[in-house]
């Protein structure tokens, strides 16, 4: 590996890292190899797709690793894989057994909601994630506004009424 790196034979180094990853059995070694390959793919090989793939695997193996969230998002920006990013983040939010704390789960839900709402232009797919954000923070202005717009535009008046009732109840409870 060191020889390939010194010689600038980064494609060969990438192949070595991939072979090592395929044979690795220790989860920590696997994660380290994924991250090394992602860095190599992005910085030396110019392969945004491969970098995203490696980081997505690393994220799926350790979604509680908050420092991976931004790295994966940057890789999604570079490879235009926002739909895959939203799916990976969404799966982690919905998996109650993955080690994410409630606070991190709510933050990640907010990121998924933003991806679907703003980046991908699919507000209906953002709805369950906005609702999850409001469960954690009933006064979150972004999720409230997004749901209000979704329900108004879709003429879902009963859902809009419930949204407002819950908001009013939270504001009243907070004032008392």
MMTF fields as JSON, N, C-alpha, C and O atoms, coordinates in Angstrom:
{
  "mmtfVersion": "1.0.0",
  "mmtfProducer": "UNKNOWN",
  "numBonds": 703,
  "numAtoms": 704,
  "numGroups": 176,
  "numChains": 1,
  "numModels": 1,
  "chainsPerModel": [1],
  "groupsPerChain": [176],
  "chainIdList": ["A"],
  "bondAtomList": [4, 2, 8, 6, 12, 10, 16, 14, 20, 18, 24, 22, 28, 26, 32, 30, 36, 34, 40, 38, 44, 42, 48, 46, 52, 50, 56, 54, 60, 58, 64, 62, 68, 66, 72, 70, 76, 74, 80, 78, 84, 82, 88, 86, 92, 90, 96, 94, 100, 98, 104, 102, 108, 106, 112, 110, 116, 114, 120, 118, 124, 122, 128, 126, 132, 130, 136, 134, 140, 138, 144, 142, 148, 146, 152, 150, 156, 154, 160, 158, 164, 162, 168, 166, 172, 170, 176, 174, 180, 178, 184, 182, 188, 186, 192, 190, 196, 194, 200, 198, 204, 202, 208, 206, 212, 210, 216, 214, 220, 218, 224, 222, 228, 226, 232, 230, 236, 234, 240, 238, 244, 242, 248, 246, 252, 250, 256, 254, 260, 258, 264, 262, 268, 266, 272, 270, 276, 274, 280, 278, 284, 282, 288, 286, 292, 290, 296, 294, 300, 298, 304, 302, 308, 306, 312, 310, 316, 314, 320, 318, 324, 322, 328, 326, 332, 330, 336, 334, 340, 338, 344, 342, 348, 346, 352, 350, 356, 354, 360, 358, 364, 362, 368, 366, 372, 370, 376, 374, 380, 378, 384, 382, 388, 386, 392, 390, 396, 394, 400, 398, 404, 402, 408, 406, 412, 410, 416, 414, 420, 418, 424, 422, 428, 426, 432, 430, 436, 434, 440, 438, 444, 442, 448, 446, 452, 450, 456, 454, 460, 458, 464, 462, 468, 466, 472, 470, 476, 474, 480, 478, 484, 482, 488, 486, 492, 490, 496, 494, 500, 498, 504, 502, 508, 506, 512, 510, 516, 514, 520, 518, 524, 522, 528, 526, 532, 530, 536, 534, 540, 538, 544, 542, 548, 546, 552, 550, 556, 554, 560, 558, 564, 562, 568, 566, 572, 570, 576, 574, 580, 578, 584, 582, 588, 586, 592, 590, 596, 594, 600, 598, 604, 602, 608, 606, 612, 610, 616, 614, 620, 618, 624, 622, 628, 626, 632, 630, 636, 634, 640, 638, 644, 642, 648, 646, 652, 650, 656, 654, 660, 658, 664, 662, 668, 666, 672, 670, 676, 674, 680, 678, 684, 682, 688, 686, 692, 690, 696, 694, 700, 698],
  "bondOrderList": [1, 1, 1, 1, 1, 1, 1, 1, 1, 1, 1, 1, 1, 1, 1, 1, 1, 1, 1, 1, 1, 1, 1, 1, 1, 1, 1, 1, 1, 1, 1, 1, 1, 1, 1, 1, 1, 1, 1, 1, 1, 1, 1, 1, 1, 1, 1, 1, 1, 1, 1, 1, 1, 1, 1, 1, 1, 1, 1, 1, 1, 1, 1, 1, 1, 1, 1, 1, 1, 1, 1, 1, 1, 1, 1, 1, 1, 1, 1, 1, 1, 1, 1, 1, 1, 1, 1, 1, 1, 1, 1, 1, 1, 1, 1, 1, 1, 1, 1, 1, 1, 1, 1, 1, 1, 1, 1, 1, 1, 1, 1, 1, 1, 1, 1, 1, 1, 1, 1, 1, 1, 1, 1, 1, 1, 1, 1, 1, 1, 1, 1, 1, 1, 1, 1, 1, 1, 1, 1, 1, 1, 1, 1, 1, 1, 1, 1, 1, 1, 1, 1, 1, 1, 1, 1, 1, 1, 1, 1, 1, 1, 1, 1, 1, 1, 1, 1, 1, 1, 1, 1, 1, 1, 1, 1],
  "groupList": [{"groupName": "UNK", "atomNameList": ["N", "CA", "C", "O"], "elementList": ["N", "C", "C", "O"], "formalChargeList": [0, 0, 0, 0], "bondAtomList": [1, 0, 2, 1, 3, 2], "bondOrderList": [1, 1, 2], "singleLetterCode": "X", "chemCompType": "L-PEPTIDE LINKING"}],
  "groupTypeList": [0, 0, 0, 0, 0, 0, 0, 0, 0, 0, 0, 0, 0, 0, 0, 0, 0, 0, 0, 0, 0, 0, 0, 0, 0, 0, 0, 0, 0, 0, 0, 0, 0, 0, 0, 0, 0, 0, 0, 0, 0, 0, 0, 0, 0, 0, 0, 0, 0, 0, 0, 0, 0, 0, 0, 0, 0, 0, 0, 0, 0, 0, 0, 0, 0, 0, 0, 0, 0, 0, 0, 0, 0, 0, 0, 0, 0, 0, 0, 0, 0, 0, 0, 0, 0, 0, 0, 0, 0, 0, 0, 0, 0, 0, 0, 0, 0, 0, 0, 0, 0, 0, 0, 0, 0, 0, 0, 0, 0, 0, 0, 0, 0, 0, 0, 0, 0, 0, 0, 0, 0, 0, 0, 0, 0, 0, 0, 0, 0, 0, 0, 0, 0, 0, 0, 0, 0, 0, 0, 0, 0, 0, 0, 0, 0, 0, 0, 0, 0, 0, 0, 0, 0, 0, 0, 0, 0, 0, 0, 0, 0, 0, 0, 0, 0, 0, 0, 0, 0, 0, 0, 0, 0, 0, 0, 0],
  "groupIdList": [1, 2, 3, 4, 5, 6, 7, 8, 9, 10, 11, 12, 13, 14, 15, 16, 17, 18, 19, 20, 21, 22, 23, 24, 25, 26, 27, 28, 29, 30, 31, 32, 33, 34, 35, 36, 37, 38, 39, 40, 41, 42, 43, 44, 45, 46, 47, 48, 49, 50, 51, 52, 53, 54, 55, 56, 57, 58, 59, 60, 61, 62, 63, 64, 65, 66, 67, 68, 69, 70, 71, 72, 73, 74, 75, 76, 77, 78, 79, 80, 81, 82, 83, 84, 85, 86, 87, 88, 89, 90, 91, 92, 93, 94, 95, 96, 97, 98, 99, 100, 101, 102, 103, 104, 105, 106, 107, 108, 109, 110, 111, 112, 113, 114, 115, 116, 117, 118, 119, 120, 121, 122, 123, 124, 125, 126, 127, 128, 129, 130, 131, 132, 133, 134, 135, 136, 137, 138, 139, 140, 141, 142, 143, 144, 145, 146, 147, 148, 149, 150, 151, 152, 153, 154, 155, 156, 157, 158, 159, 160, 161, 162, 163, 164, 165, 166, 167, 168, 169, 170, 171, 172, 173, 174, 175, 176],
  "secStructList": [7, 2, 2, 2, 2, 2, 2, 6, 7, 2, 2, 2, 2, 2, 2, 2, 2, 2, 2, 2, 2, 2, 2, 7, 7, 1, 2, 2, 2, 2, 2, 2, 2, 2, 2, 2, 2, 2, 2, 2, 0, 0, 0, 0, 0, 7, 7, 2, 2, 2, 2, 2, 2, 2, 2, 2, 2, 2, 2, 2, 2, 7, 6, 6, 7, 2, 2, 2, 2, 2, 2, 2, 2, 2, 2, 2, 2, 2, 2, 6, 7, 2, 2, 2, 2, 2, 2, 2, 2, 2, 2, 2, 2, 2, 7, 6, 6, 1, 7, 7, 7, 2, 2, 2, 2, 2, 2, 2, 2, 2, 2, 2, 2, 2, 0, 0, 0, 0, 0, 1, 7, 7, 2, 2, 2, 2, 2, 2, 2, 2, 2, 2, 2, 2, 2, 2, 7, 6, 6, 7, 2, 2, 2, 2, 2, 2, 2, 2, 2, 2, 2, 2, 2, 6, 6, 7, 2, 2, 2, 2, 2, 2, 2, 2, 2, 2, 2, 2, 2, 2, 2, 2, 2, 2, 2, 7],
  "xCoordList": [0.822, 0.0, 0.863, 0.629, 1.846, 2.701, 3.435, 3.587, 3.886, 4.591, 3.669, 4.078, 2.434, 1.493, 1.199, 1.082, 1.084, 0.799, 1.981, 1.794, 3.192, 4.393, 4.553, 4.953, 4.245, 4.382, 3.226, 3.283, 2.199, 1.027, 0.158, -0.637, 0.302, -0.509, -1.799, -2.031, -2.625, -3.804, -4.865, -5.61, -4.95, -5.909, -5.54, -6.418, -4.247, -3.799, -4.018, -4.414, -3.761, -4.004, -5.483, -5.822, -6.361, -7.796, -8.185, -9.013, -7.586, -7.879, -7.425, -8.114, -6.27, -5.773, -6.718, -7.055, -7.138, -8.058, -9.377, -9.934, -9.872, -11.116, -10.954, -11.849, -9.822, -9.581, -9.471, -10.013, -8.77, -8.649, -10.015, -10.309, -10.834, -12.178, -13.003, -13.746, -12.881, -13.639, -13.236, -14.053, -12.012, -11.525, -11.617, -11.54, -11.777, -11.784, -12.999, -14.103, -12.782, -13.874, -14.159, -15.261, -13.186, -13.362, -14.12, -13.693, -15.234, -16.03, -15.24, -15.461, -14.321, -13.525, -12.576, -12.395, -11.97, -11.094, -11.892, -11.439, -13.078, -13.924, -14.257, -14.186, -14.621, -14.995, -13.796, -13.93, -12.632, -11.427, -11.113, -10.764, -11.233, -10.96, -11.977, -11.612, -13.232, -14.252, -13.918, -13.995, -13.547, -13.255, -11.988, -11.934, -10.978, -9.744, -10.028, -9.539, -10.818, -11.142, -11.971, -11.745, -12.911, -13.734, -12.864, -13.043, -11.942, -11.031, -10.189, -10.034, -9.647, -8.839, -9.668, -9.22, -10.867, -11.732, -12.056, -12.023, -12.368, -12.747, -11.545, -11.602, -10.46, -9.336, -8.362, -7.87, -8.075, -7.032, -7.569, -6.998, -8.662, -9.187, -10.242, -10.566, -10.769, -11.812, -13.082, -13.819, -13.335, -14.495, -15.535, -15.563, -16.379, -17.388, -18.37, -18.822, -18.7, -19.629, -19.047, -19.731, -17.781, -17.141, -17.003, -17.181, -16.689, -16.585, -17.93, -18.002, -19.003, -20.332, -20.657, -21.143, -20.397, -20.701, -19.991, -20.592, -18.721, -17.96, -18.469, -18.588, -18.769, -19.281, -20.69, -21.045, -21.485, -22.829, -22.73, -23.47, -21.818, -21.605, -21.148, -21.618, -20.229, -19.738, -20.873, -20.973, -21.729, -22.863, -23.844, -24.304, -24.16, -25.109, -24.574, -25.346, -23.25, -22.64, -22.62, -22.605, -22.621, -22.524, -23.275, -22.656, -24.615, -25.367, -25.277, -25.572, -24.878, -24.733, -23.467, -23.267, -22.623, -21.386, -21.705, -21.673, -22.01, -22.504, -21.515, -21.929, -20.214, -19.23, -19.337, -18.855, -19.956, -20.149, -21.267, -21.274, -22.194, -23.36, -22.964, -23.427, -22.103, -21.704, -20.828, -20.961, -19.939, -19.089, -19.941, -19.679, -20.952, -21.828, -22.624, -22.843, -23.047, -23.794, -22.918, -23.375, -21.673, -20.743, -20.558, -20.549, -20.411, -20.248, -21.51, -21.419, -22.674, -23.93, -24.01, -24.482, -23.55, -23.521, -22.615, -22.972, -21.439, -20.454, -20.917, -20.578, -21.689, -22.115, -23.579, -24.09, -24.244, -25.668, -26.498, -27.315, -26.262, -26.973, -27.855, -27.89, -28.552, -29.377, -30.514, -30.876, -31.076, -32.132, -31.614, -32.283, -30.421, -29.816, -29.456, -29.575, -29.015, -28.7, -29.958, -29.939, -31.043, -32.306, -32.761, -33.25, -32.604, -33.007, -32.148, -32.671, -30.849, -29.953, -30.262, -30.386, -30.384, -30.705, -32.085, -32.261, -33.059, -34.415, -34.467, -35.178, -33.723, -33.663, -33.098, -33.587, -32.068, -31.466, -32.445, -32.506, -33.198, -34.182, -35.238, -35.656, -35.663, -36.752, -36.311, -37.15, -35.014, -34.497, -34.257, -33.292, -35.137, -35.052, -33.923, -33.659, -33.262, -32.252, -30.817, -29.889, -30.609, -29.281, -28.39, -27.29, -28.806, -27.944, -28.07, -27.396, -28.914, -29.125, -29.9, -30.892, -29.456, -30.209, -31.399, -31.456, -32.341, -33.548, -33.225, -33.821, -32.282, -31.906, -31.293, -31.656, -30.353, -29.73, -30.738, -30.681, -31.657, -32.693, -33.557, -33.918, -33.883, -34.69, -33.91, -34.469, -32.625, -31.799, -31.689, -31.812, -31.46, -31.346, -32.681, -32.707, -33.783, -35.112, -35.28, -35.849, -34.79, -34.846, -34.047, -34.455, -32.903, -32.091, -32.814, -32.792, -33.45, -34.193, -35.34, -35.566, -36.051, -37.167, -36.678, -37.312, -35.561, -34.994, -34.611, -34.882, -33.988, -33.603, -34.825, -34.834, -35.855, -37.044, -37.772, -38.206, -37.896, -38.648, -37.938, -38.503, -36.716, -36.014, -35.152, -35.231, -34.34, -33.381, -34.062, -33.817, -34.906, -35.531, -36.918, -37.458, -37.489, -38.801, -39.921, -40.851, -39.84, -40.857, -41.428, -41.163, -42.209, -42.689, -43.538, -43.544, -44.25, -45.062, -44.177, -44.554, -43.012, -42.093, -41.428, -40.943, -41.403, -40.817, -41.756, -41.311, -43.043, -44.04, -43.732, -43.735, -43.464, -43.245, -42.02, -41.957, -41.068, -39.868, -40.12, -39.592, -40.927, -41.338, -42.157, -42.002, -43.022, -43.849, -42.966, -43.232, -41.922, -41.002, -40.259, -40.041, -39.878, -39.218, -40.155, -39.733, -41.426, -42.39, -42.654, -43.014, -42.485, -42.609, -41.492, -41.707, -40.301, -39.166, -39.202, -38.841, -39.631, -39.708, -41.001, -41.018, -42.082, -43.392, -43.461, -44.39, -42.498, -42.52, -41.513, -41.25, -40.953, -39.995, -40.658, -41.63, -40.145, -40.817, -40.693, -41.631, -39.573, -39.387, -40.333, -40.96, -40.444, -41.328, -42.793, -43.61, -43.128, -44.504, -44.891, -45.948, -44.031, -44.313, -44.4, -45.28, -43.488, -43.496, -44.783, -45.386, -45.207, -46.443, -47.663, -48.604, -47.634, -48.743, -48.887, -49.997, -47.779, -47.816, -48.267, -49.08, -47.741, -48.126, -49.62, -50.299, -50.136, -51.556, -52.445, -53.513, -52.014, -52.804, -52.829, -53.891, -51.655, -51.586, -52.346, -52.92, -52.348, -53.054, -54.507, -55.239, -54.917, -56.269, -56.624, -57.726, -55.662, -55.863, -56.249, -55.44, -57.485, -57.94, -57.966, -57.652, -58.333, -58.362, -56.955, -56.764, -55.974, -54.581, -54.082, -53.35, -54.479, -54.076, -54.68, -54.022, -55.936, -56.59, -55.868, -55.647, -55.506, -54.779, -53.418, -52.991, -52.749, -51.448, -51.572, -50.769, -52.555, -52.764, -53.183, -52.721, -54.044, -54.465, -53.269, -53.113, -52.429, -51.237, -50.301, -49.711, -50.166, -49.296, -49.829, -49.081, -51.112, -51.723, -51.585, -51.265, -51.821, -51.698, -50.272, -50.081, -49.292, -47.899, -47.557, -46.865, -48.03, -47.759, -48.434, -47.842, -49.673, -50.391, -49.682, -49.515, -49.257, -48.542, -47.234, -46.843, -46.559, -45.277, -45.463, -44.619, -46.579, -46.842, -47.258, -47.112, -47.767, -48.271, -47.194, -47.457],
  "yCoordList": [-1.197, 0.0, 1.257, 2.192, 1.256, 2.439, 2.704, 3.854, 1.635, 1.788, 2.386, 3.282, 1.903, 2.434, 3.911, 4.724, 4.232, 5.617, 6.516, 7.604, 6.064, 6.834, 7.032, 8.106, 6.014, 6.066, 6.805, 7.108, 7.087, 7.738, 6.776, 7.199, 5.482, 4.455, 4.263, 3.218, 5.303, 5.309, 4.31, 3.806, 4.013, 3.005, 1.634, 0.861, 1.333, 0.063, 0.056, -0.958, 1.183, 1.283, 1.06, 0.372, 1.634, 1.436, -0.02, -0.516, -0.713, -2.14, -2.944, -3.868, -2.59, -3.285, -3.06, -3.999, -1.823, -1.521, -2.275, -2.767, -2.37, -3.097, -4.585, -5.205, -5.157, -6.584, -6.807, -7.776, -5.911, -6.041, -5.936, -6.667, -5.033, -4.864, -6.128, -6.534, -6.746, -7.965, -9.109, -9.98, -9.11, -10.189, -9.845, -10.74, -8.587, -8.169, -8.733, -8.769, -9.168, -9.703, -8.83, -8.868, -8.055, -7.183, -5.918, -5.232, -5.604, -4.432, -3.12, -2.247, -2.981, -1.747, -1.643, -0.564, -2.768, -2.787, -2.491, -1.742, -3.081, -2.833, -1.343, -0.754, -0.754, 0.667, 1.533, 2.463, 1.222, 1.976, 1.866, 2.86, 0.678, 0.478, 1.205, 1.77, 1.194, 1.93, 3.423, 4.067, 3.95, 5.381, 5.735, 6.773, 4.891, 5.126, 5.091, 5.936, 4.114, 4.021, 5.233, 5.768, 5.659, 6.817, 8.057, 8.814, 8.255, 9.405, 9.314, 10.3, 8.134, 7.921, 8.158, 8.829, 7.605, 7.743, 9.21, 9.658, 9.951, 11.353, 12.228, 13.038, 12.061, 12.987, 12.628, 13.517, 11.356, 10.951, 10.386, 10.621, 9.644, 9.002, 9.858, 9.623, 10.847, 11.681, 10.912, 11.25, 9.887, 9.025, 9.276, 8.594, 10.265, 10.65, 9.521, 9.362, 8.744, 7.613, 6.584, 6.122, 6.233, 5.25, 5.793, 5.057, 7.068, 7.683, 7.631, 7.288, 7.977, 7.92, 6.494, 6.276, 5.528, 4.132, 3.654, 2.983, 3.994, 3.579, 4.271, 3.648, 5.558, 6.282, 5.823, 5.792, 5.471, 4.959, 3.641, 3.424, 2.766, 1.519, 1.808, 1.182, 2.759, 3.124, 3.666, 3.332, 4.501, 5.05, 3.954, 3.925, 3.062, 1.99, 1.094, 0.548, 0.949, 0.138, 0.865, 0.228, 2.2, 2.971, 4.296, 5.36, 4.237, 5.483, 6.424, 7.614, 5.894, 6.743, 7.595, 8.468, 7.35, 8.103, 9.421, 9.51, 10.428, 11.71, 12.352, 13.03, 12.144, 12.763, 12.235, 12.883, 11.077, 10.548, 11.267, 11.281, 11.852, 12.449, 13.517, 13.505, 14.441, 15.516, 14.995, 15.438, 14.066, 13.499, 12.818, 12.962, 12.084, 11.409, 12.434, 12.25, 13.5, 14.54, 15.209, 15.459, 15.498, 16.093, 15.152, 15.585, 13.859, 12.867, 12.794, 12.625, 12.919, 12.915, 14.143, 14.057, 15.285, 16.496, 16.289, 16.65, 15.706, 15.52, 14.502, 14.615, 13.513, 12.439, 12.561, 11.727, 13.61, 13.825, 12.604, 12.107, 12.136, 10.946, 11.308, 10.588, 12.414, 12.881, 11.927, 11.78, 11.285, 10.307, 9.137, 8.669, 8.664, 7.572, 8.019, 7.251, 9.266, 9.809, 9.859, 9.449, 10.358, 10.429, 9.03, 8.836, 8.063, 6.686, 6.108, 5.461, 6.33, 5.809, 6.46, 5.774, 7.779, 8.489, 8.055, 7.824, 7.947, 7.558, 6.173, 5.948, 5.243, 3.891, 3.914, 3.216, 4.72, 4.817, 5.429, 4.998, 6.419, 7.047, 6.033, 6.018, 5.198, 4.265, 2.999, 2.281, 2.716, 1.512, 1.8, 2.472, 1.289, 1.566, 0.797, 1.025, -0.098, -0.948, -0.55, -1.278, 0.574, 0.877, 1.718, 2.083, 2.034, 2.762, 4.268, 4.968, 4.791, 6.239, 6.667, 6.036, 7.726, 8.292, 9.079, 9.402, 9.384, 10.092, 11.45, 11.836, 12.175, 13.49, 13.393, 14.148, 12.454, 12.264, 11.786, 12.18, 10.939, 10.438, 11.603, 11.653, 12.529, 13.69, 14.603, 15.11, 14.816, 15.656, 15.022, 15.706, 13.723, 13.021, 13.048, 13.18, 12.925, 13.026, 14.397, 14.512, 15.425, 16.768, 16.871, 17.545, 16.197, 16.197, 15.474, 15.925, 14.356, 13.615, 14.481, 14.574, 15.105, 15.966, 17.073, 17.361, 17.688, 18.752, 18.215, 18.852, 17.056, 16.473, 16.255, 16.657, 15.618, 15.349, 16.645, 16.811, 17.545, 18.776, 19.731, 20.145, 20.074, 21.153, 20.649, 21.174, 19.644, 19.19, 18.369, 18.585, 17.438, 16.533, 17.001, 16.475, 17.979, 18.488, 17.481, 17.452, 16.644, 15.623, 15.789, 14.969, 16.848, 17.126, 16.021, 15.86, 15.26, 14.175, 13.112, 12.525, 12.869, 11.884, 12.442, 11.679, 13.757, 14.384, 14.318, 14.428, 14.14, 14.232, 13.385, 13.93, 12.077, 11.307, 11.772, 11.593, 12.355, 12.82, 14.154, 14.4, 15.006, 16.238, 15.893, 16.52, 14.901, 14.505, 13.979, 14.237, 13.244, 12.725, 13.88, 13.85, 14.885, 16.06, 16.725, 17.11, 16.862, 17.506, 16.671, 17.223, 15.372, 14.551, 14.883, 14.907, 15.136, 15.459, 16.917, 17.226, 17.803, 19.235, 19.781, 20.23, 19.745, 20.137, 21.569, 21.917, 22.399, 23.783, 24.064, 25.225, 23.027, 23.223, 24.011, 23.543, 25.19, 26.03, 25.492, 25.629, 24.893, 24.401, 23.285, 23.302, 22.302, 21.166, 21.58, 21.098, 22.476, 22.959, 23.647, 23.369, 24.541, 25.282, 24.346, 24.496, 23.39, 22.45, 21.634, 21.452, 21.145, 20.362, 21.233, 20.805, 22.455, 23.382, 23.6, 23.566, 23.82, 24.014, 22.75, 22.81, 21.611, 20.347, 20.115, 19.811, 20.255, 19.992, 21.008, 20.657, 22.259, 23.282, 23.022, 23.04, 22.779, 22.55, 21.3, 21.257, 20.287, 19.034, 19.067, 18.09, 20.196, 20.366, 19.26, 18.711, 18.967, 17.977, 18.735, 18.906, 19.177, 20.093, 19.44, 20.09, 18.169, 17.497, 17.404, 17.63, 17.074, 17.008, 18.387, 18.52, 19.403, 20.777, 21.192, 21.837, 20.816, 21.145, 20.479, 21.116, 19.222, 18.506, 19.161, 19.313, 19.543, 20.202, 21.483, 21.724, 22.296, 23.55, 23.294, 23.984, 22.317, 22.01, 21.593, 22.035, 20.738, 20.3, 21.468, 21.559, 22.349, 23.513, 24.425, 24.88, 24.683, 25.554, 24.923, 25.618, 23.626, 22.948, 23.06, 23.254, 22.942, 23.049, 24.463, 24.651, 25.446, 26.839, 27.181, 27.845, 26.722, 26.969, 26.28, 26.88, 25.016, 24.281, 24.957, 24.982, 25.499, 26.15, 27.456, 27.831, 28.147, 29.417, 29.228, 30.146, 28.067, 27.852, 27.425, 27.205],
  "zCoordList": [0.0, 0.0, 0.0, -0.765, 0.859, 0.963, -0.351, -0.765, -0.999, -2.27, -3.328, -4.068, -3.409, -4.38, -4.096, -5.013, -2.817, -2.456, -2.813, -3.357, -2.509, -2.817, -4.318, -4.765, -5.086, -6.543, -7.217, -8.409, -6.457, -7.037, -7.821, -8.66, -7.556, -8.229, -7.434, -6.827, -7.457, -6.598, -7.029, -6.188, -8.321, -8.765, -8.203, -7.821, -8.153, -7.576, -6.067, -5.494, -5.437, -4.0, -3.699, -2.736, -4.512, -4.336, -4.462, -3.698, -5.427, -5.617, -4.402, -3.97, -3.857, -2.664, -1.486, -0.765, -1.296, -0.192, -0.357, 0.625, -1.566, -1.826, -1.532, -0.958, -1.922, -1.632, -0.128, 0.404, 0.552, 2.007, 2.678, 3.624, 2.184, 2.739, 2.534, 3.427, 1.377, 1.083, 2.018, 2.315, 2.471, 3.351, 4.836, 5.678, 5.166, 6.57, 7.296, 6.752, 8.523, 9.328, 10.547, 11.095, 10.966, 12.127, 11.698, 10.77, 12.362, 11.97, 11.996, 11.158, 12.957, 13.028, 11.84, 11.274, 11.465, 10.292, 9.027, 8.162, 8.923, 7.756, 7.641, 6.562, 8.773, 8.762, 8.369, 7.574, 8.926, 8.595, 7.107, 6.47, 6.559, 5.135, 4.254, 3.223, 4.649, 3.889, 3.846, 2.799, 5.007, 5.092, 4.321, 3.66, 4.398, 3.635, 2.142, 1.393, 1.711, 0.29, -0.157, -1.242, 0.656, 0.306, 0.125, -0.828, 1.023, 0.927, -0.341, -1.062, -0.609, -1.811, -3.076, -4.006, -3.099, -4.273, -4.54, -5.686, -3.491, -3.663, -4.005, -4.93, -3.254, -3.385, -4.495, -5.191, -4.673, -5.614, -6.925, -7.99, -6.843, -8.048, -8.755, -9.919, -8.04, -8.626, -8.927, -9.854, -8.151, -8.373, -7.276, -6.251, -7.521, -6.53, -6.25, -5.117, -7.258, -7.084, -6.114, -5.202, -6.322, -5.442, -4.027, -3.057, -3.908, -2.578, -1.863, -0.683, -2.591, -1.989, -1.564, -0.454, -2.428, -2.107, -0.855, -0.016, -0.722, 0.459, 1.716, 2.771, 1.599, 2.763, 3.138, 4.316, 2.138, 2.425, 3.197, 4.156, 2.78, 3.519, 4.944, 5.894, 5.086, 6.423, 7.286, 8.467, 6.697, 7.425, 7.835, 8.977, 6.916, 7.237, 8.355, 9.143, 8.418, 9.477, 10.815, 11.868, 10.778, 12.025, 11.897, 11.887, 11.799, 11.623, 12.828, 12.716, 13.959, 15.141, 15.079, 15.924, 14.099, 13.917, 13.212, 11.985, 14.004, 13.496, 12.518, 11.577, 12.735, 11.84, 10.404, 9.474, 10.214, 8.862, 8.107, 6.876, 8.826, 8.185, 7.171, 6.03, 7.598, 6.692, 5.563, 4.422, 5.866, 4.822, 3.748, 2.554, 4.182, 3.23, 2.417, 1.219, 3.068, 2.358, 1.3, 0.185, 1.641, 0.673, -0.517, -1.67, -0.222, -1.295, -2.151, -3.367, -1.541, -2.308, -3.208, -4.342, -2.704, -3.53, -4.742, -5.863, -4.507, -5.58, -6.621, -7.799, -6.186, -7.096, -7.522, -8.268, -7.038, -7.332, -6.939, -7.713, -5.713, -5.212, -4.01, -3.013, -4.122, -3.007, -2.68, -1.512, -3.676, -3.418, -2.604, -1.683, -2.943, -2.18, -0.767, 0.187, -0.644, 0.679, 1.541, 2.702, 0.972, 1.712, 2.121, 3.235, 1.231, 1.548, 2.666, 3.574, 2.613, 3.656, 5.003, 6.017, 5.007, 6.242, 6.753, 7.95, 5.846, 6.24, 6.845, 7.825, 6.275, 6.827, 8.239, 9.126, 8.438, 9.776, 10.78, 11.931, 10.35, 11.238, 11.664, 12.821, 10.743, 11.017, 11.746, 12.289, 11.768, 12.426, 13.909, 14.273, 14.75, 16.188, 16.878, 18.058, 16.167, 16.814, 16.479, 16.832, 15.814, 15.291, 16.196, 15.781, 17.387, 18.301, 18.238, 18.993, 17.361, 17.329, 18.566, 18.93, 19.204, 20.313, 19.783, 18.597, 20.652, 20.23, 19.615, 18.609, 20.217, 19.693, 18.309, 17.407, 18.14, 16.829, 15.8, 14.635, 16.23, 15.314, 14.817, 13.642, 15.707, 15.319, 14.376, 13.403, 14.656, 13.781, 12.394, 11.378, 12.366, 11.089, 10.341, 9.118, 11.073, 10.446, 9.801, 8.715, 10.464, 9.889, 8.605, 7.659, 8.576, 7.348, 6.209, 5.064, 6.531, 5.505, 4.991, 3.785, 5.902, 5.502, 4.576, 3.561, 4.92, 4.081, 2.697, 1.679, 2.675, 1.386, 0.499, -0.664, 1.054, 0.246, -0.135, -1.275, 0.82, 0.596, -0.356, -1.369, -0.03, -0.716, -1.872, -2.982, -1.617, -2.628, -3.717, -4.904, -3.321, -4.286, -4.745, -5.718, -4.051, -4.441, -4.284, -5.091, -3.238, -2.986, -1.575, -0.696, -1.361, -0.004, 0.606, 1.827, -0.204, 0.357, 1.01, 2.025, 0.435, 1.024, 2.282, 3.117, 2.419, 3.609, 4.812, 5.954, 4.561, 5.629, 6.859, 7.963, 6.733, 7.966, 8.75, 9.967, 8.073, 8.75, 9.457, 10.542, 8.835, 9.519, 10.765, 11.813, 10.64, 11.779, 12.914, 14.088, 12.555, 13.562, 14.258, 15.469, 13.477, 14.058, 15.056, 16.146, 14.689, 15.586, 16.841, 17.881, 16.758, 17.971, 18.956, 20.168, 18.423, 19.276, 19.727, 20.862, 18.851, 19.144, 18.547, 17.401, 19.323, 18.794, 18.277, 17.548, 18.642, 18.195, 17.078, 16.766, 16.479, 15.395, 14.267, 13.675, 13.971, 12.966, 11.538, 10.753, 11.191, 9.83, 9.482, 8.423, 10.373, 10.091, 10.149, 9.363, 11.081, 11.144, 9.836, 9.269, 9.365, 8.134, 6.929, 6.081, 6.859, 5.727, 5.709, 4.651, 6.867, 6.914, 6.633, 5.966, 7.148, 6.886, 5.376, 4.845, 4.697, 3.24, 2.521, 1.598, 2.945, 2.313, 2.455, 1.474, 3.665, 3.904, 3.198, 2.696, 3.157, 2.475, 0.97, 0.348, 0.391, -1.054, -1.48, -2.568, -0.624, -0.947, -0.477, -0.634, 0.099, 0.632, 1.634, 1.63, 2.471, 3.535, 4.806, 5.718, 4.841, 5.882, 7.252, 8.249, 7.322, 8.625, 9.208, 10.403, 8.38, 8.853, 9.268, 10.248, 8.524, 8.855, 10.195, 11.011, 10.409, 11.672, 12.845, 13.875, 12.701, 13.761, 14.001, 15.145, 12.93, 13.048, 13.857, 14.759, 13.551, 14.282, 15.731, 16.64, 15.95, 17.328, 18.173, 19.311, 17.602, 18.344, 18.617, 19.694, 17.656, 17.814, 18.909, 19.775, 18.862, 19.871, 21.254, 22.219, 21.36, 22.658, 23.196, 24.397, 22.341, 22.783, 23.226, 24.227, 22.496, 22.854, 24.189, 25.039, 24.359, 25.61, 26.766, 27.828, 26.58, 27.633, 27.984, 29.151, 27.0, 27.245, 28.018, 28.832, 27.756, 28.434, 29.889, 30.696, 30.229, 31.599, 32.538, 33.72]
}
